[in-house]
Coordinates of C-alpha atoms and ligand atoms in Angstrom, one line a residue:
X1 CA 70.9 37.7 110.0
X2 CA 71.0 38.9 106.4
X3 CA 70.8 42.4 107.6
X4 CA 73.0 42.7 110.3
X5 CA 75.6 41.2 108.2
X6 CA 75.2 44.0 105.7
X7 CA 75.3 46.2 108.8
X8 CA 78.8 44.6 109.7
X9 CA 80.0 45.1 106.0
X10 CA 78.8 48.6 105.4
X11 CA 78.4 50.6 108.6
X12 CA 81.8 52.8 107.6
X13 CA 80.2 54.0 104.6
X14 CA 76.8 54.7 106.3
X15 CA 78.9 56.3 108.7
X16 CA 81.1 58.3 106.5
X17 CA 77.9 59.8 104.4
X18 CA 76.3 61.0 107.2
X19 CA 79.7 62.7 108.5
X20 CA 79.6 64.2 105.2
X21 CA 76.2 65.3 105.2
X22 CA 76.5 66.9 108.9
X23 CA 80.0 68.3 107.6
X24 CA 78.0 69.8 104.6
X25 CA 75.4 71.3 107.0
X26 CA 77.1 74.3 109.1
X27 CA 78.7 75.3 106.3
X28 CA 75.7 75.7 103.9
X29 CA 74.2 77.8 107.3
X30 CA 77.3 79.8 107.4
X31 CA 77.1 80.8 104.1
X32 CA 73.2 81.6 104.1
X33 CA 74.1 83.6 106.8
X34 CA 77.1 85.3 105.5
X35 CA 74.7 86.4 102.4
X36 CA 72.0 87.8 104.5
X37 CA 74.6 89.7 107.2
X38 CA 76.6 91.4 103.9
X39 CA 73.4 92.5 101.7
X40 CA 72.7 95.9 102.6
X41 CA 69.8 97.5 100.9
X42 CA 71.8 100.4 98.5
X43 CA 69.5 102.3 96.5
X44 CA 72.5 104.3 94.3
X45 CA 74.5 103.6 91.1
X46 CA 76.7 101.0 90.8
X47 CA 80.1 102.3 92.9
X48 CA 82.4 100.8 89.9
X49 CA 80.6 103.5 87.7
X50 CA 80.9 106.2 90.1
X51 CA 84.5 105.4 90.3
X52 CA 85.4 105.1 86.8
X53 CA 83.7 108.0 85.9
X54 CA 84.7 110.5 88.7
X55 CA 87.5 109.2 91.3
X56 CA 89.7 107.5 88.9
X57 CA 91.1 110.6 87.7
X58 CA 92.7 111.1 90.4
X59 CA 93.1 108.1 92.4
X60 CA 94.7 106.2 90.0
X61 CA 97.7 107.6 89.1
X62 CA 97.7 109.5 92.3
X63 CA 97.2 113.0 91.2
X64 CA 98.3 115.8 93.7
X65 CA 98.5 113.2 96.6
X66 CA 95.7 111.2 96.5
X67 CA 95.5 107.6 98.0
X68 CA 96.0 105.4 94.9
X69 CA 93.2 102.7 95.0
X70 CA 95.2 99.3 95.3
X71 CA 97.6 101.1 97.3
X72 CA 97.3 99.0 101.4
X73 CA 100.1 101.9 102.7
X74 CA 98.4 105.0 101.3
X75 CA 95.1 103.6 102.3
X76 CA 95.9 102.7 105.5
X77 CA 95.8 106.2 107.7
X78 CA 93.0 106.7 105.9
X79 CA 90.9 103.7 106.9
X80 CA 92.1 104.4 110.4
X81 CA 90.1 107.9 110.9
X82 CA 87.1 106.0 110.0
X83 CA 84.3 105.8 107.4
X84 CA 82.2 108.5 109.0
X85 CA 85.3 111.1 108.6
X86 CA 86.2 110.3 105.5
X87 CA 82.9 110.1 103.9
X88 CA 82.7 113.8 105.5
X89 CA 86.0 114.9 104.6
X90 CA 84.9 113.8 100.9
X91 CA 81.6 115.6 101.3
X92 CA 83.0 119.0 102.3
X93 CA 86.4 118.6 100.2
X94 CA 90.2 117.7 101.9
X95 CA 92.8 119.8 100.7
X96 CA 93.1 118.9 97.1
X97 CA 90.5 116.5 96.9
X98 CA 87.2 118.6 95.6
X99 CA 84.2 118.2 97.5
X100 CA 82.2 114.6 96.5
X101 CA 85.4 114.1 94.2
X102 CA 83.7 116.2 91.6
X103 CA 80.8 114.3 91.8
X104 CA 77.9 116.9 92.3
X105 CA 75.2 114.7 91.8
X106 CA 76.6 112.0 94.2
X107 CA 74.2 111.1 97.1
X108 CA 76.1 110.9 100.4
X109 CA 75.0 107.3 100.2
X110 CA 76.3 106.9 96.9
X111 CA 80.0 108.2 97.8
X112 CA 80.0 106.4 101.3
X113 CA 79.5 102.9 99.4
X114 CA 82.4 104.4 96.9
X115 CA 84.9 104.8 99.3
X116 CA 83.9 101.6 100.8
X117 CA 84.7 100.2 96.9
X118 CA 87.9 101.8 97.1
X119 CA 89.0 100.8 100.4
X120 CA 88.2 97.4 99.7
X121 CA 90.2 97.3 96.3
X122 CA 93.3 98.3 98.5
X123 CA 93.2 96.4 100.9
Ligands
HEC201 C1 90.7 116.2 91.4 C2 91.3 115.0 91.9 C3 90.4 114.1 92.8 C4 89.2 113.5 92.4 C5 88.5 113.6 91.1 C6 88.8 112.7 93.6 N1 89.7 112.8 94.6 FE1 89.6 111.9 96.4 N2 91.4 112.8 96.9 C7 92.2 113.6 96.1 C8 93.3 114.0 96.8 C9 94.5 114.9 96.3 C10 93.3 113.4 98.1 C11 94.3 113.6 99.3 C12 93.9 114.8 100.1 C13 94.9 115.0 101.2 O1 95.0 114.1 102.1 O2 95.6 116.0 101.3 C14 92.0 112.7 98.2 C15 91.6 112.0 99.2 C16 90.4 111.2 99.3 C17 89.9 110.5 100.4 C18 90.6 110.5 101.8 C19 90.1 111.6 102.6 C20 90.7 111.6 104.0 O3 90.1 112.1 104.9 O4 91.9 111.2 104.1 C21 88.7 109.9 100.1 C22 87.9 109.0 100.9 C23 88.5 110.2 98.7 N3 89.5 111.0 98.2 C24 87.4 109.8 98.0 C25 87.1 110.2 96.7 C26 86.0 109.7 95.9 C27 84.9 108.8 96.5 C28 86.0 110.3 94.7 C29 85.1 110.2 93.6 C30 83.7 110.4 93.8 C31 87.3 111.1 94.7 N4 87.9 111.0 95.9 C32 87.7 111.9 93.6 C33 91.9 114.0 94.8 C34 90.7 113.6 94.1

């Protein structure tokens, strides 16, 4: 008797812990999940020093055209051609932009994740 009583007088909370606890559940999945799916192995320097050091010249301020990083509406034709033409449009130089973005020791791996960096700062 003493048990069911307790039963009667605290079922909500029972119930509401384990709501919480199931609640709590898909979302620590998801965000395992979200971890493993954005990790990709990148062997190169960190993309922030690359920038600083190489494509900040000119796409900060702009300099003879360039997409200013931050910038959604300069960015955005860009990003439409796709990663794969602009990493090779980098590469081989685009009008004023200098090939690798005067980055001569700059693996293609190393300015792909760059642009990435910089699309993803002006976005
Ligand atoms: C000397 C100046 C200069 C430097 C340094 C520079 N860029 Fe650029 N970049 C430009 C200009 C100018 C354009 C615009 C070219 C155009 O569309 O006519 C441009 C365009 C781009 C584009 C778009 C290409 C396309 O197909 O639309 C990418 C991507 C890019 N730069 C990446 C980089 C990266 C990465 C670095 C550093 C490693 C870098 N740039 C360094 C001047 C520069």
């Amino acid at each position: 008797m003493f048990f069911i009583s307790l039963l009667r007088s605290y079922w909500p909370l029972a119930l509401s812990f384990g709501v919480c606890f199931l609640a709590l559940l898909p979302l620590h999945s998801q965000a395992s999940g979200e971890t493993n799916t954005t990790a990709q192995p990148y062997s190169g320097r960190p993309v922030t020093q690359i920038y600083n050091t190489y494509c900040i010249a000119c796409h900060v301020n702009g300099v003879a055209g360039a997409p200013r990083i931050g910038h959604a509406e300069e960015w955005q034709p860009r990003i439409d051609k796709g990663i794969d033409t602009l990493l090779a449009n980098a590469i081989k130089g685009f009008n004023a932009m200098p090939p690798r973005g005067i980055c001569s020791n700059c693996s293609d791996e190393e300015l792909r994740h760059t642009i990435l960096y910089m699309i993803d700062q002006s976005q």
